[in-house]
Short mmCIF file of C-alpha atoms and ligand atoms in Angstrom, two decimals:
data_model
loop_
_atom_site.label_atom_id
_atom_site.label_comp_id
_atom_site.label_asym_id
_atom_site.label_seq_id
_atom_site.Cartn_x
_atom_site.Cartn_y
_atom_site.Cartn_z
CA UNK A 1 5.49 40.96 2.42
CA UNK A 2 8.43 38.89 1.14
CA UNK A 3 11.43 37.87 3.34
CA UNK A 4 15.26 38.34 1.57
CA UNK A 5 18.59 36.15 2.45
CA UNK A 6 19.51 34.91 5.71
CA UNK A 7 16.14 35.92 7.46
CA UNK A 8 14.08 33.82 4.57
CA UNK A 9 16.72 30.71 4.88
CA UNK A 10 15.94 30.68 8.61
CA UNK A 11 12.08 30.93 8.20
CA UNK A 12 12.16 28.40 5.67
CA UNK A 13 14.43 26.02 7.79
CA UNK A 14 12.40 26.77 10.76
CA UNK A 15 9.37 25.52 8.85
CA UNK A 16 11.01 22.60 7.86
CA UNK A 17 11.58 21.41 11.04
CA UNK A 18 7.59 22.44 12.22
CA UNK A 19 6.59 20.12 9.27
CA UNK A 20 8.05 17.31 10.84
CA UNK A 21 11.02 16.92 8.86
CA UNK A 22 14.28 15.45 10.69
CA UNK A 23 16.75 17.40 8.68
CA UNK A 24 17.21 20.75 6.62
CA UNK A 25 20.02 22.24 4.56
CA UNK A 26 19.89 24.47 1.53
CA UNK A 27 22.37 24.29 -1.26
CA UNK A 28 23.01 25.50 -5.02
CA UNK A 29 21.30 24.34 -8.07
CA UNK A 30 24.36 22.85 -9.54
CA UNK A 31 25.25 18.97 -9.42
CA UNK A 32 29.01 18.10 -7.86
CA UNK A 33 29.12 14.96 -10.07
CA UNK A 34 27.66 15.18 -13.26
CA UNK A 35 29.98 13.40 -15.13
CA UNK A 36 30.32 10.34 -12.79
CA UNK A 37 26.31 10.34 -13.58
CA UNK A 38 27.08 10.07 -17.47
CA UNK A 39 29.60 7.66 -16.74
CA UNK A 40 27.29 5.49 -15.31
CA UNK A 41 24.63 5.80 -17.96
CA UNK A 42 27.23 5.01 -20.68
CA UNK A 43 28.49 2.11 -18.78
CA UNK A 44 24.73 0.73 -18.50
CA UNK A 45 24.88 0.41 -15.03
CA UNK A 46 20.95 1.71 -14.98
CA UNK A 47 19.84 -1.43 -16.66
CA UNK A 48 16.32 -0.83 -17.79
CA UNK A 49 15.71 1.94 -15.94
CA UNK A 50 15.45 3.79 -19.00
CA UNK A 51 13.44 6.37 -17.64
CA UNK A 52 17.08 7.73 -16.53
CA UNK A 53 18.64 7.66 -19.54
CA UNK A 54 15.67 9.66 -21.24
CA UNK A 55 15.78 12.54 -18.47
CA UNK A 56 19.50 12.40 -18.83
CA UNK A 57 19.93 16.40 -19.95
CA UNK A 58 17.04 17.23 -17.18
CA UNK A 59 19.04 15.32 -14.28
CA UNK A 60 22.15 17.23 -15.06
CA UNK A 61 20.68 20.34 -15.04
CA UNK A 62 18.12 21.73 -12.40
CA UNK A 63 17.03 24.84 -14.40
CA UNK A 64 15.61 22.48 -17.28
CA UNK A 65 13.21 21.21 -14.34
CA UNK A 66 12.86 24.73 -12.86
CA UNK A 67 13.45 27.79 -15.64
CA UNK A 68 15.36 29.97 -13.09
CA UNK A 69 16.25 27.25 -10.37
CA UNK A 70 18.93 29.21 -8.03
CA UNK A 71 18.44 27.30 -4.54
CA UNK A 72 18.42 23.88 -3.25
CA UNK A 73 16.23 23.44 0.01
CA UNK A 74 16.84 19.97 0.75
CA UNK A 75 14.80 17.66 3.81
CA UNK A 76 15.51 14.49 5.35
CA UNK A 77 12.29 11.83 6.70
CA UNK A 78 14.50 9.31 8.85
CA UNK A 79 12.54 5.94 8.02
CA UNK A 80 15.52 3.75 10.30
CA UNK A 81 13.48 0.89 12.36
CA UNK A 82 14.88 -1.85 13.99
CA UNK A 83 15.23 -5.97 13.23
CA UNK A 84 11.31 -6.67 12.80
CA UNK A 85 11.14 -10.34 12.49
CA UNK A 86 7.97 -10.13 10.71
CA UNK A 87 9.37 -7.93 7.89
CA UNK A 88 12.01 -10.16 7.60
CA UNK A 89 13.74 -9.78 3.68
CA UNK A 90 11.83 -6.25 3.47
CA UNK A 91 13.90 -3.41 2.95
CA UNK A 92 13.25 -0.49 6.24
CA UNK A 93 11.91 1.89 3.96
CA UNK A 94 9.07 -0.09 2.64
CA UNK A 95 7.81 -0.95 6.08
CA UNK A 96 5.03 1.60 6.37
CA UNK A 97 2.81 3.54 4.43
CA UNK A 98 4.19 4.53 0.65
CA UNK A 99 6.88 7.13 1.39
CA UNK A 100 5.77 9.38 -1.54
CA UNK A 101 2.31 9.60 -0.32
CA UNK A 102 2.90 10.41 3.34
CA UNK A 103 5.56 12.78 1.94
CA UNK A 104 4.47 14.83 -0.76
CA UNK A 105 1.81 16.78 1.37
CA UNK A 106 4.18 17.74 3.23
CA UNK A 107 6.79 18.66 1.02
CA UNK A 108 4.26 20.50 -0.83
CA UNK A 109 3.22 22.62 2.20
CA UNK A 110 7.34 23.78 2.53
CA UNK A 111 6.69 24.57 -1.57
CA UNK A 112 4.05 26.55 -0.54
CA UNK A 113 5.67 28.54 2.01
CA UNK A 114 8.99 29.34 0.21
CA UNK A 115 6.81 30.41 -2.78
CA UNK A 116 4.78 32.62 -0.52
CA UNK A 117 8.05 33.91 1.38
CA UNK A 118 10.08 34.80 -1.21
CA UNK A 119 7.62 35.61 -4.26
CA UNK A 120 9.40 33.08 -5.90
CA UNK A 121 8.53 30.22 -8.66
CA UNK A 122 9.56 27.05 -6.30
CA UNK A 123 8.60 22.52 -7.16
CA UNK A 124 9.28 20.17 -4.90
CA UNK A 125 10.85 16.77 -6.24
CA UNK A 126 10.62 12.95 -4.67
CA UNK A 127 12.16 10.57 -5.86
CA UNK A 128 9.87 10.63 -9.19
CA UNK A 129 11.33 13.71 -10.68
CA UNK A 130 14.47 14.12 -13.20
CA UNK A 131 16.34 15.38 -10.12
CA UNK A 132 19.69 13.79 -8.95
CA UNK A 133 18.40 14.30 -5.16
CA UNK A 134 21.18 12.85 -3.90
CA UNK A 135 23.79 14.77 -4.85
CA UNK A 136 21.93 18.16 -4.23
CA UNK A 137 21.65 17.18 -1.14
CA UNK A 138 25.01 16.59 -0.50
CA UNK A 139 25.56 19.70 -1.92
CA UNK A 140 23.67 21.48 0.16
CA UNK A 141 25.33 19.75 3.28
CA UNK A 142 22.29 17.51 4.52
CA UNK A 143 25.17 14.66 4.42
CA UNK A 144 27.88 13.55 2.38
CA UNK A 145 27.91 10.51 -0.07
CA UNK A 146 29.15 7.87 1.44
CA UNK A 147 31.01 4.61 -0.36
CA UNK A 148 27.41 3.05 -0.66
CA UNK A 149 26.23 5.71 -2.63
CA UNK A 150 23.82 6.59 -0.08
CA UNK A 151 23.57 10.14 1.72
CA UNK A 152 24.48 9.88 5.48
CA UNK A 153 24.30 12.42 7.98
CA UNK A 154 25.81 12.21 11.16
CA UNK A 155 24.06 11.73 14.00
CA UNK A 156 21.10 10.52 11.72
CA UNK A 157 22.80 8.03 9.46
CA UNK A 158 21.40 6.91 6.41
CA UNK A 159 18.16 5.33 7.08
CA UNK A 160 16.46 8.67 5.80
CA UNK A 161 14.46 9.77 2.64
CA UNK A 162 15.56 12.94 0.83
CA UNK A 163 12.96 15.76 -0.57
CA UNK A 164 14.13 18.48 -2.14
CA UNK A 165 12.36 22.15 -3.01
CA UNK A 166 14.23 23.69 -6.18
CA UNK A 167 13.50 27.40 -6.23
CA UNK A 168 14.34 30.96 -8.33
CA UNK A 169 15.20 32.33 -4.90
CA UNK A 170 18.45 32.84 -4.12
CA UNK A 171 19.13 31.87 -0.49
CA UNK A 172 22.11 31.53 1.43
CA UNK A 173 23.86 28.08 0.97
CA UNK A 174 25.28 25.96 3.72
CA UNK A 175 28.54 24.58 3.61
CA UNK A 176 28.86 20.95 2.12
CA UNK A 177 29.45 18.09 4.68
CA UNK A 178 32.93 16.38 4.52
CA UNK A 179 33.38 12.77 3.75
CA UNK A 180 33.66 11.09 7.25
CA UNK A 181 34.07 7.00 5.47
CA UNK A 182 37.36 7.16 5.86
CA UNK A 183 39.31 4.18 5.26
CA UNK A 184 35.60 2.25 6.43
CA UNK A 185 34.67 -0.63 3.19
CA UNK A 186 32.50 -2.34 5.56
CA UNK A 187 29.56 -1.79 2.63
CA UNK A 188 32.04 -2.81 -0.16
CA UNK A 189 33.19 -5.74 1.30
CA UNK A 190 29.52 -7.07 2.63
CA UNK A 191 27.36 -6.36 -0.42
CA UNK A 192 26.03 -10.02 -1.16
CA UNK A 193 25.84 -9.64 -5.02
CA UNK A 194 29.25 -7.74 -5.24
CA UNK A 195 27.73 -4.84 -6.62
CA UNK A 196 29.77 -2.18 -6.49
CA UNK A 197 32.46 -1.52 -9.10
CA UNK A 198 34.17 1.06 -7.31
CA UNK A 199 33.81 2.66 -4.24
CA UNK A 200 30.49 5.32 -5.11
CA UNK A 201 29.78 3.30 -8.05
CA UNK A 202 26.93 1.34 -7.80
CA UNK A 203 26.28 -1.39 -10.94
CA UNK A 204 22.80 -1.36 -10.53
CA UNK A 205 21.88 -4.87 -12.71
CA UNK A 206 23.76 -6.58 -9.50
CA UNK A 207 21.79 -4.89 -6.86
CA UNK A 208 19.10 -6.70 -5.29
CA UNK A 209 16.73 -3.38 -4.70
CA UNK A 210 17.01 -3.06 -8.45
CA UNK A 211 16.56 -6.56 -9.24
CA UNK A 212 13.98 -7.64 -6.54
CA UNK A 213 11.80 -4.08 -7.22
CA UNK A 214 12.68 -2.22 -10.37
CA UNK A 215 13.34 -5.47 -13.02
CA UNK A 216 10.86 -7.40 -14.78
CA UNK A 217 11.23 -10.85 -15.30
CA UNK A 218 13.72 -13.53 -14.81
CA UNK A 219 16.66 -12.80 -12.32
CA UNK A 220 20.07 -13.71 -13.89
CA UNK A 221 20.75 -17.52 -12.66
CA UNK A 222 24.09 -16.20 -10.48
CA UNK A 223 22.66 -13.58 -8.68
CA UNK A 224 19.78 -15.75 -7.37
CA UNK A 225 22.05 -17.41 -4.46
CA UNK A 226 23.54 -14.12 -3.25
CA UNK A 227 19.98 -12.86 -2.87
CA UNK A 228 19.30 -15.28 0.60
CA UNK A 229 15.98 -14.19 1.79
CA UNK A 230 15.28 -10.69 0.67
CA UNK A 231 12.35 -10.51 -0.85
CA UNK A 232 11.40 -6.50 -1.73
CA UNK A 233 14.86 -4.47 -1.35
CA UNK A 234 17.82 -4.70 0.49
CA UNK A 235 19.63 -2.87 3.46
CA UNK A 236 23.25 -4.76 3.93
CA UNK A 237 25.29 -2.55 2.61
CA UNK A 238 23.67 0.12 5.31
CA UNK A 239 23.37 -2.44 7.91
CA UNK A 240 26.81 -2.77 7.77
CA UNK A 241 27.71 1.00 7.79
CA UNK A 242 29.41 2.23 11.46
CA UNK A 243 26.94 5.53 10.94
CA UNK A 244 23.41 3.79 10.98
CA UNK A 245 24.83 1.68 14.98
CA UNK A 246 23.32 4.46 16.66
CA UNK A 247 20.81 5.75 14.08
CA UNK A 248 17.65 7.18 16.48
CA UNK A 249 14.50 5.40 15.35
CA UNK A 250 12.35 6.94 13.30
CA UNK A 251 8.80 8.62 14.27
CA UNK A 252 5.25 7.64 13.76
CA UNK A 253 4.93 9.36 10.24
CA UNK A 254 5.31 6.79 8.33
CA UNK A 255 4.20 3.66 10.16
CA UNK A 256 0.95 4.04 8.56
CA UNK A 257 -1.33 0.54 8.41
CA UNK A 258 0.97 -1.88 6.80
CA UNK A 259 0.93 -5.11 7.64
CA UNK A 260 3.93 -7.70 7.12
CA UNK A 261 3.80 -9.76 3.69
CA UNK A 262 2.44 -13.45 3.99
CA UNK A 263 5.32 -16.22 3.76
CA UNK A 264 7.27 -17.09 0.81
CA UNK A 265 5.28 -20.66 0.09
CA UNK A 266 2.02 -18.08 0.43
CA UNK A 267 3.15 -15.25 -1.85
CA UNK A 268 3.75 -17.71 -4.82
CA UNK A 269 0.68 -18.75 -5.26
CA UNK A 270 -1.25 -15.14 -4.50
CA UNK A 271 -4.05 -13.78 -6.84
CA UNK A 272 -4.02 -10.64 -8.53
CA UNK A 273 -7.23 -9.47 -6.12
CA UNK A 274 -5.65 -11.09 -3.27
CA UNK A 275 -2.37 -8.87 -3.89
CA UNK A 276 -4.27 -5.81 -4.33
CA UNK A 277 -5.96 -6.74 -1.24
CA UNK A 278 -2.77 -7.06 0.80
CA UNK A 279 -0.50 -4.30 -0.43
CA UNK A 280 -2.74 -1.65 -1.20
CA UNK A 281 -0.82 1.92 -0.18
CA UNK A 282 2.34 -0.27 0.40
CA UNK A 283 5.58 0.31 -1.30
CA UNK A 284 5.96 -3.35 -2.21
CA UNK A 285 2.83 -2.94 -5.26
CA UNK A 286 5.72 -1.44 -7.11
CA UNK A 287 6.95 -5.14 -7.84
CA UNK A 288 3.86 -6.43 -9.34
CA UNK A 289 2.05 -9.63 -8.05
CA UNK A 290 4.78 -11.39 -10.33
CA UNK A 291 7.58 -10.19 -9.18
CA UNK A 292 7.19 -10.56 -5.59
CA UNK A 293 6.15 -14.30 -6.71
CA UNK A 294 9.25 -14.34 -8.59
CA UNK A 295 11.21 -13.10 -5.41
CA UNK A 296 9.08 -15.63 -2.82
CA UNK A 297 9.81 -18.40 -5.49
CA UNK A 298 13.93 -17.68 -5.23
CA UNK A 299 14.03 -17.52 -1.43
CA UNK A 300 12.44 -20.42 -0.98
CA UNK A 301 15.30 -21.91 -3.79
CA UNK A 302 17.51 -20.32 -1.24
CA UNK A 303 15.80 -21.92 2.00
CA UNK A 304 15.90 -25.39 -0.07
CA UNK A 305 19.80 -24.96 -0.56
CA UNK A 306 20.72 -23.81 2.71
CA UNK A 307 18.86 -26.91 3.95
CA UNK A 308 20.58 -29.52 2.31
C1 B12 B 1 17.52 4.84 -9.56
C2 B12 B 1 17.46 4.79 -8.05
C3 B12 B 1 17.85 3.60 -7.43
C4 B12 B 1 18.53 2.46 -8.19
C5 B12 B 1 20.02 2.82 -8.42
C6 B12 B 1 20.72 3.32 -7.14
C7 B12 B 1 22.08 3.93 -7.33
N1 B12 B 1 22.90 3.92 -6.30
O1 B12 B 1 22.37 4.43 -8.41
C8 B12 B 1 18.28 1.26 -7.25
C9 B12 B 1 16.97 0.57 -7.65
C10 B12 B 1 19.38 0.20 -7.21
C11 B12 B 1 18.07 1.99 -5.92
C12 B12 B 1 18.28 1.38 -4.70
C13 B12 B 1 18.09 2.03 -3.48
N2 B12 B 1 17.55 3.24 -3.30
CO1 B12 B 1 17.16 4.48 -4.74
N3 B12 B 1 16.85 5.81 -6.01
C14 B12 B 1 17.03 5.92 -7.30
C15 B12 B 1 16.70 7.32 -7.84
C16 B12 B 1 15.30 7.28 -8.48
C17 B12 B 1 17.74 7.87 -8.83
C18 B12 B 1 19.20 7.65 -8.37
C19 B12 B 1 20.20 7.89 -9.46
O2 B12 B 1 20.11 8.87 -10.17
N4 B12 B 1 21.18 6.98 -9.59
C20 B12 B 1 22.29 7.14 -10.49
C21 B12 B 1 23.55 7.27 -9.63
C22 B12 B 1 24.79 7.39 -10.53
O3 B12 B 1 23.38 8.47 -8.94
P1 B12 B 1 23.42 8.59 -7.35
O4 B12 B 1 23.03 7.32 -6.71
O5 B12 B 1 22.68 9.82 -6.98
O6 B12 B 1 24.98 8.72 -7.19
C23 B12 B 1 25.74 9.94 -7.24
C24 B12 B 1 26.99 9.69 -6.39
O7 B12 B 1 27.27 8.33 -6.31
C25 B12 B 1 28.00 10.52 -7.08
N5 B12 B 1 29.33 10.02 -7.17
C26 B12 B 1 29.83 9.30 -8.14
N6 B12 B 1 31.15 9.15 -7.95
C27 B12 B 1 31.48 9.76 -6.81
C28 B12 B 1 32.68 9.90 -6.15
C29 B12 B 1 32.71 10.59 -4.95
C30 B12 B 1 34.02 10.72 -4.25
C31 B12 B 1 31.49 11.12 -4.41
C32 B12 B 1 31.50 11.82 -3.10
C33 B12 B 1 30.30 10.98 -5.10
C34 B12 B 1 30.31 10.31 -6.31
O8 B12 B 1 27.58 10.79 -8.39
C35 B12 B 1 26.32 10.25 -8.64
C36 B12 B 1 25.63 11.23 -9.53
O9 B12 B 1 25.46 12.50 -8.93
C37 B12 B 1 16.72 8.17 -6.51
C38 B12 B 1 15.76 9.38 -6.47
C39 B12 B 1 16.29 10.56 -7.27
N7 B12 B 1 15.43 11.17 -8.06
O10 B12 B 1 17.46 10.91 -7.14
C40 B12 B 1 16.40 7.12 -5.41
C41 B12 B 1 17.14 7.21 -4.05
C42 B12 B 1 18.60 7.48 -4.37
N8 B12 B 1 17.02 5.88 -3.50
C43 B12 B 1 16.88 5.87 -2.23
C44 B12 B 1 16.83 4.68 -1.44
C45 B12 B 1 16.31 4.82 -0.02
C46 B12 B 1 17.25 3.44 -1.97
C47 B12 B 1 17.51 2.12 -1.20
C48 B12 B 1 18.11 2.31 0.18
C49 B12 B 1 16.18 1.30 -1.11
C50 B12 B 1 16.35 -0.13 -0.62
N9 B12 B 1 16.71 -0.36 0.64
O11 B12 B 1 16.13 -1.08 -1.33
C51 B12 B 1 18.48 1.39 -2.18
C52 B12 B 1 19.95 1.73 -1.85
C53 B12 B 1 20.93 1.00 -2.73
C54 B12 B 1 22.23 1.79 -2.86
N10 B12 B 1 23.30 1.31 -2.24
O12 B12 B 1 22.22 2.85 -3.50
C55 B12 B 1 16.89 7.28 -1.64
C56 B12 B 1 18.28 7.56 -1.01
C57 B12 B 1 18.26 8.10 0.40
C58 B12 B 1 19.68 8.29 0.93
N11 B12 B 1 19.78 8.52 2.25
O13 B12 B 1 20.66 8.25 0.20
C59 B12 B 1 16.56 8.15 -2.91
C60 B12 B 1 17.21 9.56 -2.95
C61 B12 B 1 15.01 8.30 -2.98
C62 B12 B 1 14.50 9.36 -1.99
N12 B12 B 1 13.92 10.47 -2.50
O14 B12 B 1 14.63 9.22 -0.79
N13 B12 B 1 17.72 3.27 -6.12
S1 SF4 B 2 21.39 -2.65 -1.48
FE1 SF4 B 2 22.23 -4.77 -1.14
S2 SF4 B 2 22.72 -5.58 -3.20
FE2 SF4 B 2 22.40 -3.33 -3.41
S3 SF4 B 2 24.47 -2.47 -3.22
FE3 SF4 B 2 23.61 -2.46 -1.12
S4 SF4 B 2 24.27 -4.45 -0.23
FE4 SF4 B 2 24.60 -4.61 -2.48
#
């Protein structure tokens, strides 16, 4: 038997919540910003991350993914964690176990049910998929954008992954969040590399999560200084944010068996088999046994000039 409307939003958010997610809201299959998306393609602020450009028509446009696509369900996995000397110049999120791997089971099983619910074609998408995740979300009310670009809810702040199930069902949407940033530029003014254009307008070639994790090879000469001693990542711009002072810290989920990278004067020199060894099922493979020796080799640059 399939559920209709409210009563299949409520089962669906109800198994949301059972499936350990922190957060549920369900939204439209339309994007709120679109063109602020093209404008940032045609800008180049997606440096080569051309995988973006390519899916361009997809990303704008949830029924290319989904033939059909109606509704939005979209979770949040809060990943916040505290100061961790021992993952110093690691970004929070890559602390534990890969994100998509803990995640995608689980997302899968809310697939599942809303399929099974509703009769339904559904797909979940994380992070991988030509999906703009953010802004469905925000759509959907799970947070609003804040000047960071990231989603923040209150009460949870932003410390938080976003999954999202795009289905042919058409359930009841929530009301979108308001922005609460206010006059706040507390992430505009701290960002290390400068990085933001405009306020929502992340130029991607300056940030150090793109350059530190997505690029390959050198790092422009400039931006080496202003990376200091992150070495996979960065969080300032949502360390700095008033909504992540009281962000609740995040459950065992995704603790998994990660252990802390070696030192700097350590990483430089690692093997291929001994960086297999030490990240395997961590987020930080994603930079390659070069460029996390690329990264070591720059904050120990860093270390030297702060030094002298
Ligand atoms: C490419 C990418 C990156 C790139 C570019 C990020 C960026 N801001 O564009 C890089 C490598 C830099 C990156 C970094 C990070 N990322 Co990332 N990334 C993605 C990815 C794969 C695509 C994002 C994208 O399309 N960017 C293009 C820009 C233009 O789109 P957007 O960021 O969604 O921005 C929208 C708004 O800014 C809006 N907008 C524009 N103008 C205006 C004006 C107003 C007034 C408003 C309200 C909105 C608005 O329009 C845009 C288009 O819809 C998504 C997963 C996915 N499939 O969506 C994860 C994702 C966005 N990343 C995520 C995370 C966790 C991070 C990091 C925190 C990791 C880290 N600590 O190192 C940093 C955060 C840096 C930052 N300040 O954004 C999470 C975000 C969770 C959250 N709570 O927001 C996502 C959703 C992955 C996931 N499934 O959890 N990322
Ligand atoms: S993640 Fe770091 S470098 Fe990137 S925009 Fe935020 S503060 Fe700037």
């Amino acid at each position: 038997m399939t559920l209709v409307g409210l009563a299949l939003a409520q089962a669906v958010k109800a198994r949301a919540l059972e499936l350990g997610f922190d957060r549920v809201a369900i939204g439209p299959a339309r994007l709120a910003h679109g063109a602020a998306f093209e404008r940032w393609l045609d800008d180049g602020c997606a440096g080569t991350m051309d995988y973006l450009q390519e899916t361009r028509a997809e990303r704008l446009d949830p029924a290319r993914v989904l033939p059909g696509c109606r509704s939005v369900i979209a979770v949040a996995l809060n990943y916040a964690r505290g100061d961790e000397p021992e993952w110093r110049g690691v970004a929070r999120y890559a602390r534990g176990a890969d994100y998509h791997t803990v995640l995608r089971p689980q997302l899968h099983a809310l697939r599942d049910y809303v399929s099974a619910a509703s009769g339904a074609r559904s797909r979940a998408s994380l992070d991988t998929s030509a999906v703009m995740e953010r802004d469905l979300a925000a759509a959907a009310g799970l947070g609003w954008i804040g000047k960071n670009t990231n989603l923040i809810a209150p009460g949870l702040g932003s410390y938080f992954f976003i999954g999202l199930v795009l289905t042919t069902a058409d359930l009841p949407a929530d009301d979108a969040a308001p922005d609460r940033c206010g006059t706040c530029t507390a992430c505009l003014d701290a960002c290390p590399t400068a990085a933001f254009g405009a306020p929502y307008t992340l130029d991607a070639r300056r940030c150090i999560a793109y350059l530190t994790i997505e690029h390959r090879g050198p790092i422009p000469d400039e931006l080496q200084a202003p990376i200091g001693e992150w070495l996979f990542g960065c969080d300032v711009c949502q360390e700095v944010c008033p909504w992540n002072r009281h962000a609740p810290p995040a459950g065992e989920t995704l603790r998994g068996r990660a252990t802390p990278p070696p030192a700097p004067e350590v990483l430089v020199g690692m093997s291929d088999e001994e960086f297999r060894a030490h990240f395997r099922g961590s987020p930080l493979k994603r930079a390659r046994r070069a460029g996390l020796a690329r990264n070591a080799a720059i904050v120990l640059a860093n270390r030297r000039r702060s030094a002298s």
